[in-house]
Amino acid sequence: MKGVVYRDTHEKAWRHLVDLQAQVRDHVAVLGLLLIIDEAEGYAFLRSRPDDEGDYDGLPRLIPRRSLSFHVSLLLALLRKRLAEFDARGAETRLMLSRSQIVEMLALFLPDGSNEARLVNQVDAHINKVVELGFLRRVTGQDDLFEVRRILKAFVDGQWLAGLEEGLASYMGEMSGNTEETQ
């Protein structure tokens, strides 16, 4: 399992994984990994065991941690919020967003500039990174339409959002401190 297994795109692997999940959990536990299966949302993935579990001291980290830029983290938080709002409405199962909707969401948090083309290029780079991470998927045949993948709910949870909020607060504190020094 390298990456995420989705029920809708990996049907055979999904069936095997659900049927053999106890054996898979035992197998990956030896490697210091946890199997996470969300049958309701239709995805499964491996996660490193928390560092506070002492039985796995000294094992190398098999799943790398990725440091995200501020704007990519912000985009993930905005997408998660949009997904929660979409789920609250309960009409459909797949959240689809156009590139222009994503640009509009993120543009509110980017510095004002006169060069709109540069702004769109920056947002496109952030979108591409989120696609690369697997939280957005381009809709086949429509390059400007994206599906927000439900795996986002597993990674952007309340704890992650609280950490982002703390980071934003310290960032805002530094920014306000810097402006006072220059005055």
PDB file of C-alpha atoms in Angstrom:
ATOM      1  CA  MET A   1       0.000   0.000   0.000  1.00  0.00           C
ATOM      2  CA  LYS A   2       1.904   2.930  -1.273  1.00  0.00           C
ATOM      3  CA  GLY A   3      -0.523   5.801  -1.126  1.00  0.00           C
ATOM      4  CA  VAL A   4      -4.270   5.705  -0.614  1.00  0.00           C
ATOM      5  CA  VAL A   5      -6.552   2.859  -1.691  1.00  0.00           C
ATOM      6  CA  TYR A   6      -9.982   4.100  -2.785  1.00  0.00           C
ATOM      7  CA  ARG A   7     -13.061   1.907  -2.989  1.00  0.00           C
ATOM      8  CA  ASP A   8     -14.199   3.527  -6.236  1.00  0.00           C
ATOM      9  CA  THR A   9     -10.884   3.372  -8.124  1.00  0.00           C
ATOM     10  CA  HIS A  10      -9.175   0.266  -6.656  1.00  0.00           C
ATOM     11  CA  GLU A  11     -12.159  -2.085  -6.378  1.00  0.00           C
ATOM     12  CA  LYS A  12     -10.282  -5.406  -6.276  1.00  0.00           C
ATOM     13  CA  ALA A  13      -7.592  -4.196  -3.852  1.00  0.00           C
ATOM     14  CA  TRP A  14     -10.293  -2.591  -1.684  1.00  0.00           C
ATOM     15  CA  ARG A  15     -12.243  -5.857  -1.396  1.00  0.00           C
ATOM     16  CA  HIS A  16      -9.099  -7.805  -0.468  1.00  0.00           C
ATOM     17  CA  LEU A  17      -8.062  -5.180   2.060  1.00  0.00           C
ATOM     18  CA  VAL A  18     -11.449  -5.137   3.798  1.00  0.00           C
ATOM     19  CA  ASP A  19     -11.603  -8.941   3.872  1.00  0.00           C
ATOM     20  CA  LEU A  20      -8.054  -9.328   5.210  1.00  0.00           C
ATOM     21  CA  GLN A  21      -7.792  -6.215   7.361  1.00  0.00           C
ATOM     22  CA  ALA A  22      -6.912  -8.083  10.581  1.00  0.00           C
ATOM     23  CA  GLN A  23      -3.976  -9.819   8.895  1.00  0.00           C
ATOM     24  CA  VAL A  24      -2.853  -6.576   7.218  1.00  0.00           C
ATOM     25  CA  ARG A  25      -3.005  -4.710  10.555  1.00  0.00           C
ATOM     26  CA  ASP A  26      -0.830  -7.390  12.195  1.00  0.00           C
ATOM     27  CA  HIS A  27       1.625  -7.357   9.300  1.00  0.00           C
ATOM     28  CA  VAL A  28       2.120  -3.583   9.138  1.00  0.00           C
ATOM     29  CA  ALA A  29       2.225  -3.263  12.947  1.00  0.00           C
ATOM     30  CA  VAL A  30       5.591  -5.062  12.882  1.00  0.00           C
ATOM     31  CA  LEU A  31       6.837  -2.215  10.684  1.00  0.00           C
ATOM     32  CA  GLY A  32       5.549   0.450  13.087  1.00  0.00           C
ATOM     33  CA  LEU A  33       2.554   1.360  10.911  1.00  0.00           C
ATOM     34  CA  LEU A  34      -1.180   1.633  11.474  1.00  0.00           C
ATOM     35  CA  LEU A  35      -3.804   0.657   8.904  1.00  0.00           C
ATOM     36  CA  ILE A  36      -6.555   3.260   8.705  1.00  0.00           C
ATOM     37  CA  ILE A  37      -9.715   2.156   6.891  1.00  0.00           C
ATOM     38  CA  ASP A  38     -12.768   4.379   6.564  1.00  0.00           C
ATOM     39  CA  GLU A  39     -15.391   2.135   4.997  1.00  0.00           C
ATOM     40  CA  ALA A  40     -18.067   4.846   5.085  1.00  0.00           C
ATOM     41  CA  GLU A  41     -15.943   7.256   3.029  1.00  0.00           C
ATOM     42  CA  GLY A  42     -14.273   4.515   0.980  1.00  0.00           C
ATOM     43  CA  TYR A  43     -10.531   4.966   1.546  1.00  0.00           C
ATOM     44  CA  ALA A  44      -7.658   3.272   3.357  1.00  0.00           C
ATOM     45  CA  PHE A  45      -4.050   4.263   4.037  1.00  0.00           C
ATOM     46  CA  LEU A  46      -1.083   3.559   6.263  1.00  0.00           C
ATOM     47  CA  ARG A  47       0.050   5.944   8.989  1.00  0.00           C
ATOM     48  CA  SER A  48       3.170   5.863  11.148  1.00  0.00           C
ATOM     49  CA  ARG A  49       2.579   4.903  14.756  1.00  0.00           C
ATOM     50  CA  PRO A  50       2.669   7.864  17.124  1.00  0.00           C
ATOM     51  CA  ASP A  51       6.133   8.561  18.558  1.00  0.00           C
ATOM     52  CA  ASP A  52       4.816   8.199  22.105  1.00  0.00           C
ATOM     53  CA  GLU A  53       4.265   4.455  21.677  1.00  0.00           C
ATOM     54  CA  GLY A  54       7.502   3.123  23.177  1.00  0.00           C
ATOM     55  CA  ASP A  55       7.401  -0.350  21.569  1.00  0.00           C
ATOM     56  CA  TYR A  56       8.591   1.109  18.276  1.00  0.00           C
ATOM     57  CA  ASP A  57      11.592   3.168  19.418  1.00  0.00           C
ATOM     58  CA  GLY A  58      14.474   2.963  17.016  1.00  0.00           C
ATOM     59  CA  LEU A  59      12.441   1.906  13.969  1.00  0.00           C
ATOM     60  CA  PRO A  60      13.098   4.074  10.939  1.00  0.00           C
ATOM     61  CA  ARG A  61      10.226   6.198   9.691  1.00  0.00           C
ATOM     62  CA  LEU A  62       8.784   4.475   6.624  1.00  0.00           C
ATOM     63  CA  ILE A  63       6.264   7.179   5.825  1.00  0.00           C
ATOM     64  CA  PRO A  64       7.956  10.557   5.422  1.00  0.00           C
ATOM     65  CA  ARG A  65       6.594  13.677   7.025  1.00  0.00           C
ATOM     66  CA  ARG A  66       6.036  16.522   4.632  1.00  0.00           C
ATOM     67  CA  SER A  67       6.429  20.142   5.508  1.00  0.00           C
ATOM     68  CA  LEU A  68       3.771  22.247   3.812  1.00  0.00           C
ATOM     69  CA  SER A  69       4.018  25.868   2.831  1.00  0.00           C
ATOM     70  CA  PHE A  70       1.685  28.366   4.466  1.00  0.00           C
ATOM     71  CA  HIS A  71      -0.455  28.756   1.333  1.00  0.00           C
ATOM     72  CA  VAL A  72      -0.786  25.000   0.757  1.00  0.00           C
ATOM     73  CA  SER A  73      -1.791  24.551   4.429  1.00  0.00           C
ATOM     74  CA  LEU A  74      -4.284  27.370   4.065  1.00  0.00           C
ATOM     75  CA  LEU A  75      -5.712  25.843   0.881  1.00  0.00           C
ATOM     76  CA  LEU A  76      -6.111  22.481   2.645  1.00  0.00           C
ATOM     77  CA  ALA A  77      -7.938  24.184   5.535  1.00  0.00           C
ATOM     78  CA  LEU A  78     -10.222  26.042   3.117  1.00  0.00           C
ATOM     79  CA  LEU A  79     -10.968  22.861   1.174  1.00  0.00           C
ATOM     80  CA  ARG A  80     -11.727  21.026   4.423  1.00  0.00           C
ATOM     81  CA  LYS A  81     -14.125  23.791   5.445  1.00  0.00           C
ATOM     82  CA  ARG A  82     -15.820  23.652   2.056  1.00  0.00           C
ATOM     83  CA  LEU A  83     -16.107  19.845   2.354  1.00  0.00           C
ATOM     84  CA  ALA A  84     -17.733  20.167   5.796  1.00  0.00           C
ATOM     85  CA  GLU A  85     -20.242  22.690   4.420  1.00  0.00           C
ATOM     86  CA  PHE A  86     -20.927  20.412   1.455  1.00  0.00           C
ATOM     87  CA  ASP A  87     -21.511  17.412   3.745  1.00  0.00           C
ATOM     88  CA  ALA A  88     -23.859  19.469   5.918  1.00  0.00           C
ATOM     89  CA  ARG A  89     -26.058  20.103   2.875  1.00  0.00           C
ATOM     90  CA  GLY A  90     -26.015  16.339   2.188  1.00  0.00           C
ATOM     91  CA  ALA A  91     -27.197  16.539  -1.405  1.00  0.00           C
ATOM     92  CA  GLU A  92     -24.386  14.712  -3.239  1.00  0.00           C
ATOM     93  CA  THR A  93     -21.378  12.579  -2.358  1.00  0.00           C
ATOM     94  CA  ARG A  94     -18.654  14.210  -4.475  1.00  0.00           C
ATOM     95  CA  LEU A  95     -17.580  17.822  -4.005  1.00  0.00           C
ATOM     96  CA  MET A  96     -16.508  19.324  -7.315  1.00  0.00           C
ATOM     97  CA  LEU A  97     -14.828  22.724  -7.511  1.00  0.00           C
ATOM     98  CA  SER A  98     -13.717  24.681 -10.528  1.00  0.00           C
ATOM     99  CA  ARG A  99     -10.276  26.226 -10.719  1.00  0.00           C
ATOM    100  CA  SER A 100     -11.846  29.687 -10.563  1.00  0.00           C
ATOM    101  CA  GLN A 101     -13.708  28.778  -7.340  1.00  0.00           C
ATOM    102  CA  ILE A 102     -10.440  27.639  -5.735  1.00  0.00           C
ATOM    103  CA  VAL A 103      -8.647  30.784  -6.948  1.00  0.00           C
ATOM    104  CA  GLU A 104     -11.456  32.890  -5.469  1.00  0.00           C
ATOM    105  CA  MET A 105     -11.260  31.064  -2.103  1.00  0.00           C
ATOM    106  CA  LEU A 106      -7.497  31.477  -1.798  1.00  0.00           C
ATOM    107  CA  ALA A 107      -7.237  34.970  -3.319  1.00  0.00           C
ATOM    108  CA  LEU A 108      -8.832  36.495  -0.214  1.00  0.00           C
ATOM    109  CA  PHE A 109      -5.755  35.471   1.787  1.00  0.00           C
ATOM    110  CA  LEU A 110      -3.078  36.477  -0.704  1.00  0.00           C
ATOM    111  CA  PRO A 111      -1.543  39.958  -0.679  1.00  0.00           C
ATOM    112  CA  ASP A 112      -3.153  42.466  -2.967  1.00  0.00           C
ATOM    113  CA  GLY A 113      -1.183  42.977  -6.118  1.00  0.00           C
ATOM    114  CA  SER A 114      -1.668  44.573  -9.457  1.00  0.00           C
ATOM    115  CA  ASN A 115      -0.535  41.511 -11.399  1.00  0.00           C
ATOM    116  CA  GLU A 116      -3.533  39.180 -11.483  1.00  0.00           C
ATOM    117  CA  ALA A 117      -1.785  36.742 -13.851  1.00  0.00           C
ATOM    118  CA  ARG A 118       0.985  36.242 -11.296  1.00  0.00           C
ATOM    119  CA  LEU A 119      -1.623  35.645  -8.577  1.00  0.00           C
ATOM    120  CA  VAL A 120      -3.342  32.985 -10.707  1.00  0.00           C
ATOM    121  CA  ASN A 121       0.025  31.320 -11.412  1.00  0.00           C
ATOM    122  CA  GLN A 122       0.762  31.191  -7.670  1.00  0.00           C
ATOM    123  CA  VAL A 123      -2.629  29.668  -6.937  1.00  0.00           C
ATOM    124  CA  ASP A 124      -2.116  27.150  -9.767  1.00  0.00           C
ATOM    125  CA  ALA A 125       1.170  26.093  -8.154  1.00  0.00           C
ATOM    126  CA  HIS A 126      -0.605  25.605  -4.815  1.00  0.00           C
ATOM    127  CA  ILE A 127      -3.399  23.634  -6.501  1.00  0.00           C
ATOM    128  CA  ASN A 128      -0.841  21.428  -8.265  1.00  0.00           C
ATOM    129  CA  LYS A 129       0.851  20.676  -4.930  1.00  0.00           C
ATOM    130  CA  VAL A 130      -2.490  19.683  -3.368  1.00  0.00           C
ATOM    131  CA  VAL A 131      -3.197  17.454  -6.406  1.00  0.00           C
ATOM    132  CA  GLU A 132       0.262  15.899  -5.969  1.00  0.00           C
ATOM    133  CA  LEU A 133      -0.510  15.236  -2.287  1.00  0.00           C
ATOM    134  CA  GLY A 134      -3.720  13.471  -3.347  1.00  0.00           C
ATOM    135  CA  PHE A 135      -6.305  15.729  -1.730  1.00  0.00           C
ATOM    136  CA  LEU A 136      -7.613  17.048  -5.050  1.00  0.00           C
ATOM    137  CA  ARG A 137      -8.128  15.070  -8.240  1.00  0.00           C
ATOM    138  CA  ARG A 138      -8.470  16.538 -11.700  1.00  0.00           C
ATOM    139  CA  VAL A 139     -11.673  15.450 -13.421  1.00  0.00           C
ATOM    140  CA  THR A 140     -10.814  13.540 -16.574  1.00  0.00           C
ATOM    141  CA  GLY A 141     -11.474  15.602 -19.675  1.00  0.00           C
ATOM    142  CA  GLN A 142     -12.006  18.838 -17.739  1.00  0.00           C
ATOM    143  CA  ASP A 143      -8.704  20.391 -16.702  1.00  0.00           C
ATOM    144  CA  ASP A 144     -10.390  23.213 -14.783  1.00  0.00           C
ATOM    145  CA  LEU A 145     -12.564  20.965 -12.605  1.00  0.00           C
ATOM    146  CA  PHE A 146     -11.366  19.218  -9.429  1.00  0.00           C
ATOM    147  CA  GLU A 147     -12.845  16.670  -7.052  1.00  0.00           C
ATOM    148  CA  VAL A 148     -12.049  17.201  -3.375  1.00  0.00           C
ATOM    149  CA  ARG A 149     -11.004  13.762  -2.120  1.00  0.00           C
ATOM    150  CA  ARG A 150     -12.557  12.625   1.152  1.00  0.00           C
ATOM    151  CA  ILE A 151      -9.151  11.514   2.463  1.00  0.00           C
ATOM    152  CA  LEU A 152      -8.731  15.198   3.348  1.00  0.00           C
ATOM    153  CA  LYS A 153     -10.995  14.573   6.371  1.00  0.00           C
ATOM    154  CA  ALA A 154      -8.466  12.102   7.815  1.00  0.00           C
ATOM    155  CA  PHE A 155      -5.520  14.492   7.558  1.00  0.00           C
ATOM    156  CA  VAL A 156      -7.133  17.853   8.230  1.00  0.00           C
ATOM    157  CA  ASP A 157      -8.859  17.203  11.519  1.00  0.00           C
ATOM    158  CA  GLY A 158      -9.569  19.431  14.507  1.00  0.00           C
ATOM    159  CA  GLN A 159      -6.066  18.967  15.919  1.00  0.00           C
ATOM    160  CA  TRP A 160      -4.440  19.915  12.593  1.00  0.00           C
ATOM    161  CA  LEU A 161      -6.673  22.977  12.279  1.00  0.00           C
ATOM    162  CA  ALA A 162      -5.839  24.008  15.864  1.00  0.00           C
ATOM    163  CA  GLY A 163      -2.125  23.768  15.024  1.00  0.00           C
ATOM    164  CA  LEU A 164      -2.674  25.891  11.924  1.00  0.00           C
ATOM    165  CA  GLU A 165      -4.613  28.426  13.977  1.00  0.00           C
ATOM    166  CA  GLU A 166      -1.748  28.653  16.501  1.00  0.00           C
ATOM    167  CA  GLY A 167       0.715  29.134  13.661  1.00  0.00           C
ATOM    168  CA  LEU A 168      -1.447  31.874  12.164  1.00  0.00           C
ATOM    169  CA  ALA A 169      -1.707  33.609  15.532  1.00  0.00           C
ATOM    170  CA  SER A 170       2.073  33.582  16.020  1.00  0.00           C
ATOM    171  CA  TYR A 171       2.554  34.744  12.414  1.00  0.00           C
ATOM    172  CA  MET A 172       0.120  37.617  12.968  1.00  0.00           C
ATOM    173  CA  GLY A 173       1.907  38.460  16.229  1.00  0.00           C
ATOM    174  CA  GLU A 174       5.265  38.588  14.464  1.00  0.00           C
ATOM    175  CA  MET A 175       3.813  40.713  11.680  1.00  0.00           C
ATOM    176  CA  SER A 176       2.295  43.191  14.102  1.00  0.00           C
ATOM    177  CA  GLY A 177       5.547  43.259  16.095  1.00  0.00           C
ATOM    178  CA  ASN A 178       7.549  43.992  12.957  1.00  0.00           C
ATOM    179  CA  THR A 179       5.279  46.860  11.944  1.00  0.00           C
ATOM    180  CA  GLU A 180       5.671  48.479  15.354  1.00  0.00           C
ATOM    181  CA  GLU A 181       9.457  48.337  15.072  1.00  0.00           C
ATOM    182  CA  THR A 182       9.468  50.056  11.711  1.00  0.00           C
ATOM    183  CA  GLN A 183       7.245  52.939  12.828  1.00  0.00           C
TER     184      GLN A 183
END
